[in-house]
Tab-separated table of C-alpha atoms in Angstrom:
chain	number	residue	atom	x	y	z
Z	1	UNK	CA	14.618	-15.254	14.866
Z	2	UNK	CA	15.208	-17.473	11.889
Z	3	UNK	CA	15.494	-14.820	9.776
Z	4	UNK	CA	18.436	-14.976	8.409
Z	5	UNK	CA	17.027	-18.323	6.831
Z	6	UNK	CA	14.297	-15.915	4.255
Z	7	UNK	CA	14.696	-15.720	1.399
Z	8	UNK	CA	14.165	-12.667	-0.627
Z	9	UNK	CA	10.532	-13.152	-1.698
Z	10	UNK	CA	9.878	-14.105	2.527
Z	11	UNK	CA	11.841	-10.722	3.438
Z	12	UNK	CA	10.016	-8.592	1.560
Z	13	UNK	CA	6.356	-10.491	2.370
Z	14	UNK	CA	7.604	-9.442	5.969
Z	15	UNK	CA	8.656	-5.838	5.201
Z	16	UNK	CA	5.194	-5.590	3.370
Z	17	UNK	CA	3.289	-6.969	6.541
Z	18	UNK	CA	4.981	-4.147	8.749
Z	19	UNK	CA	3.279	-1.622	5.662
Z	20	UNK	CA	0.071	-3.329	6.141
Z	21	UNK	CA	0.332	-3.193	10.126
Z	22	UNK	CA	0.979	0.640	9.695
Z	23	UNK	CA	-2.199	0.982	7.763
Z	24	UNK	CA	-4.709	-0.918	10.368
Z	25	UNK	CA	-2.226	2.046	12.900
Z	26	UNK	CA	-1.473	-1.097	14.748
Z	27	UNK	CA	1.575	-0.882	17.025
Z	28	UNK	CA	1.671	-4.672	16.644
Z	29	UNK	CA	2.420	-7.301	13.511
Z	30	UNK	CA	0.078	-10.112	13.660
Z	31	UNK	CA	-0.613	-12.800	11.328
Z	32	UNK	CA	-3.266	-11.220	9.560
Z	33	UNK	CA	-1.258	-9.099	8.465
Z	34	UNK	CA	1.544	-11.582	7.095
Z	35	UNK	CA	-1.343	-13.386	5.550
Z	36	UNK	CA	-2.048	-10.229	3.210
Z	37	UNK	CA	1.294	-9.669	2.886
Z	38	UNK	CA	1.569	-12.821	1.160
Z	39	UNK	CA	-1.456	-12.124	-1.172
Z	40	UNK	CA	-0.339	-8.300	-2.092
Z	41	UNK	CA	3.191	-9.136	-2.799
Z	42	UNK	CA	1.883	-11.493	-5.382
Z	43	UNK	CA	4.870	-12.725	-6.627
Z	44	UNK	CA	5.429	-16.221	-4.475
Z	45	UNK	CA	4.224	-19.388	-4.101
Z	46	UNK	CA	1.592	-18.691	-1.230
Z	47	UNK	CA	0.122	-16.187	-3.071
Z	48	UNK	CA	-0.432	-18.155	-6.452
Z	49	UNK	CA	-2.124	-21.067	-3.829
Z	50	UNK	CA	-4.556	-18.569	-2.093
Z	51	UNK	CA	-5.851	-16.896	-5.309
Z	52	UNK	CA	-6.164	-20.375	-6.900
Z	53	UNK	CA	-7.841	-21.246	-3.421
Z	54	UNK	CA	-10.301	-18.146	-3.886
Z	55	UNK	CA	-8.174	-15.640	-0.949
Z	56	UNK	CA	-7.740	-12.515	-2.518
Z	57	UNK	CA	-7.239	-9.215	-0.643
Z	58	UNK	CA	-10.944	-7.320	-0.757
Z	59	UNK	CA	-12.088	-11.322	0.375
Z	60	UNK	CA	-9.155	-11.155	3.097
Z	61	UNK	CA	-9.374	-7.609	4.382
Z	62	UNK	CA	-13.303	-8.164	4.368
Z	63	UNK	CA	-12.954	-11.489	6.221
Z	64	UNK	CA	-10.530	-10.090	8.913
Z	65	UNK	CA	-12.787	-7.618	9.316
Z	66	UNK	CA	-15.562	-9.304	10.143
Z	67	UNK	CA	-13.203	-11.100	12.694
Z	68	UNK	CA	-12.028	-8.135	14.458
Z	69	UNK	CA	-15.828	-6.543	14.610
Z	70	UNK	CA	-16.775	-10.132	16.426
Z	71	UNK	CA	-13.890	-9.473	19.012
Z	72	UNK	CA	-14.795	-5.916	19.778
Z	73	UNK	CA	-18.325	-7.695	20.442
Z	74	UNK	CA	-16.672	-10.147	22.558
Z	75	UNK	CA	-14.334	-7.338	25.005
Z	76	UNK	CA	-17.851	-5.168	25.356
Z	77	UNK	CA	-20.308	-8.322	26.259
Z	78	UNK	CA	-17.620	-10.789	28.183
Z	79	UNK	CA	-15.521	-7.553	29.220
Z	80	UNK	CA	-11.972	-8.990	27.991
Z	81	UNK	CA	-9.807	-7.655	25.341
Z	82	UNK	CA	-9.117	-9.737	22.648
Z	83	UNK	CA	-5.149	-11.155	22.394
Z	84	UNK	CA	-3.392	-9.733	20.157
Z	85	UNK	CA	-1.787	-12.629	17.302
Z	86	UNK	CA	1.608	-14.146	18.070
Z	87	UNK	CA	3.353	-13.404	14.842
Z	88	UNK	CA	6.770	-14.644	15.720
Z	89	UNK	CA	5.054	-18.166	16.580
Z	90	UNK	CA	4.695	-18.295	12.585
Z	91	UNK	CA	8.143	-17.723	11.417
Z	92	UNK	CA	9.314	-19.881	13.955
Z	93	UNK	CA	6.589	-22.876	12.706
Z	94	UNK	CA	7.715	-21.899	9.059
Z	95	UNK	CA	11.315	-22.509	9.825
Z	96	UNK	CA	10.241	-26.049	10.733
Z	97	UNK	CA	8.321	-26.440	8.113
Z	98	UNK	CA	11.323	-25.590	5.841
Z	99	UNK	CA	13.689	-28.061	7.453
Z	100	UNK	CA	10.920	-31.193	6.847
Z	101	UNK	CA	10.734	-30.247	3.679
Z	102	UNK	CA	14.578	-29.899	2.906
Z	103	UNK	CA	14.768	-26.146	2.043
Z	104	UNK	CA	17.646	-24.303	2.745
Z	105	UNK	CA	15.578	-21.235	2.915
Z	106	UNK	CA	12.325	-20.571	4.587
Z	107	UNK	CA	9.931	-19.223	1.962
Z	108	UNK	CA	6.903	-17.742	1.224
Z	109	UNK	CA	5.127	-21.131	0.853
Z	110	UNK	CA	6.424	-21.615	4.436
Z	111	UNK	CA	5.349	-18.625	5.979
Z	112	UNK	CA	1.350	-19.403	4.486
Z	113	UNK	CA	1.625	-22.812	6.439
Z	114	UNK	CA	3.174	-21.520	9.808
Z	115	UNK	CA	-0.017	-19.376	9.754
Z	116	UNK	CA	-1.879	-23.016	10.485
Z	117	UNK	CA	-0.230	-23.006	12.956
Z	118	UNK	CA	-1.952	-21.181	15.756
Z	119	UNK	CA	-5.388	-22.278	15.739
Z	120	UNK	CA	-6.983	-18.485	17.417
Z	121	UNK	CA	-4.821	-16.110	15.243
Z	122	UNK	CA	-6.696	-14.320	13.073
Z	123	UNK	CA	-5.218	-15.536	10.128
Z	124	UNK	CA	-5.929	-18.838	10.633
Z	125	UNK	CA	-9.703	-18.068	11.324
Z	126	UNK	CA	-9.512	-15.918	8.652
Z	127	UNK	CA	-8.524	-18.958	6.419
Z	128	UNK	CA	-11.045	-21.387	8.421
Z	129	UNK	CA	-13.756	-18.845	7.080
Z	130	UNK	CA	-12.725	-18.851	3.473
Z	131	UNK	CA	-12.867	-22.435	3.219
Z	132	UNK	CA	-8.812	-22.859	2.861
Z	133	UNK	CA	-7.002	-25.858	4.978
Z	134	UNK	CA	-3.631	-26.609	5.348
Z	135	UNK	CA	-4.237	-29.866	3.689
Z	136	UNK	CA	-5.236	-28.015	0.352
Z	137	UNK	CA	-2.483	-25.244	0.623
Z	138	UNK	CA	0.361	-27.841	0.831
Z	139	UNK	CA	-1.273	-29.745	-1.796
Z	140	UNK	CA	-1.504	-26.478	-3.917
Z	141	UNK	CA	2.073	-25.769	-3.140
Z	142	UNK	CA	3.632	-28.927	-3.659
Z	143	UNK	CA	2.116	-28.943	-7.171
Z	144	UNK	CA	3.054	-25.438	-7.653
Z	145	UNK	CA	6.585	-26.447	-7.324
Z	146	UNK	CA	6.235	-29.721	-9.038
Z	147	UNK	CA	4.873	-28.011	-12.315
Z	148	UNK	CA	7.868	-25.194	-11.948
Z	149	UNK	CA	10.763	-28.444	-12.302
Z	150	UNK	CA	8.929	-29.896	-15.029
């Protein structure tokens, strides 16, 4: 896992995602916890972009709770267990995105873009339900960094 490449903010987001998973009393850290952590941490490009696109923590939590409820209903109706999200894949995808953008470190912005990789993850479905696309996030992230360098 590319944890050694995470910058200070991304490490803080990962630690916060672990805390959020504990708040939900779960035994795993999922993409939905990572998504909430990105916003809650607040001091990163991903949080700024998400809030600009209308995804604050209360909205994210409400959407995630709705998705959880639907999964529970699907489990009862169809007799299947909902799959748990694959958070490691997001971090690996974030590493690839950082490489594509010639970044030596993986930042929160790369984690955010990595959340769009798994179409079935809770985080991706949450973003989709809020009308947030990878294209808009990428554009806002690039805009944020170009403004920061001016």
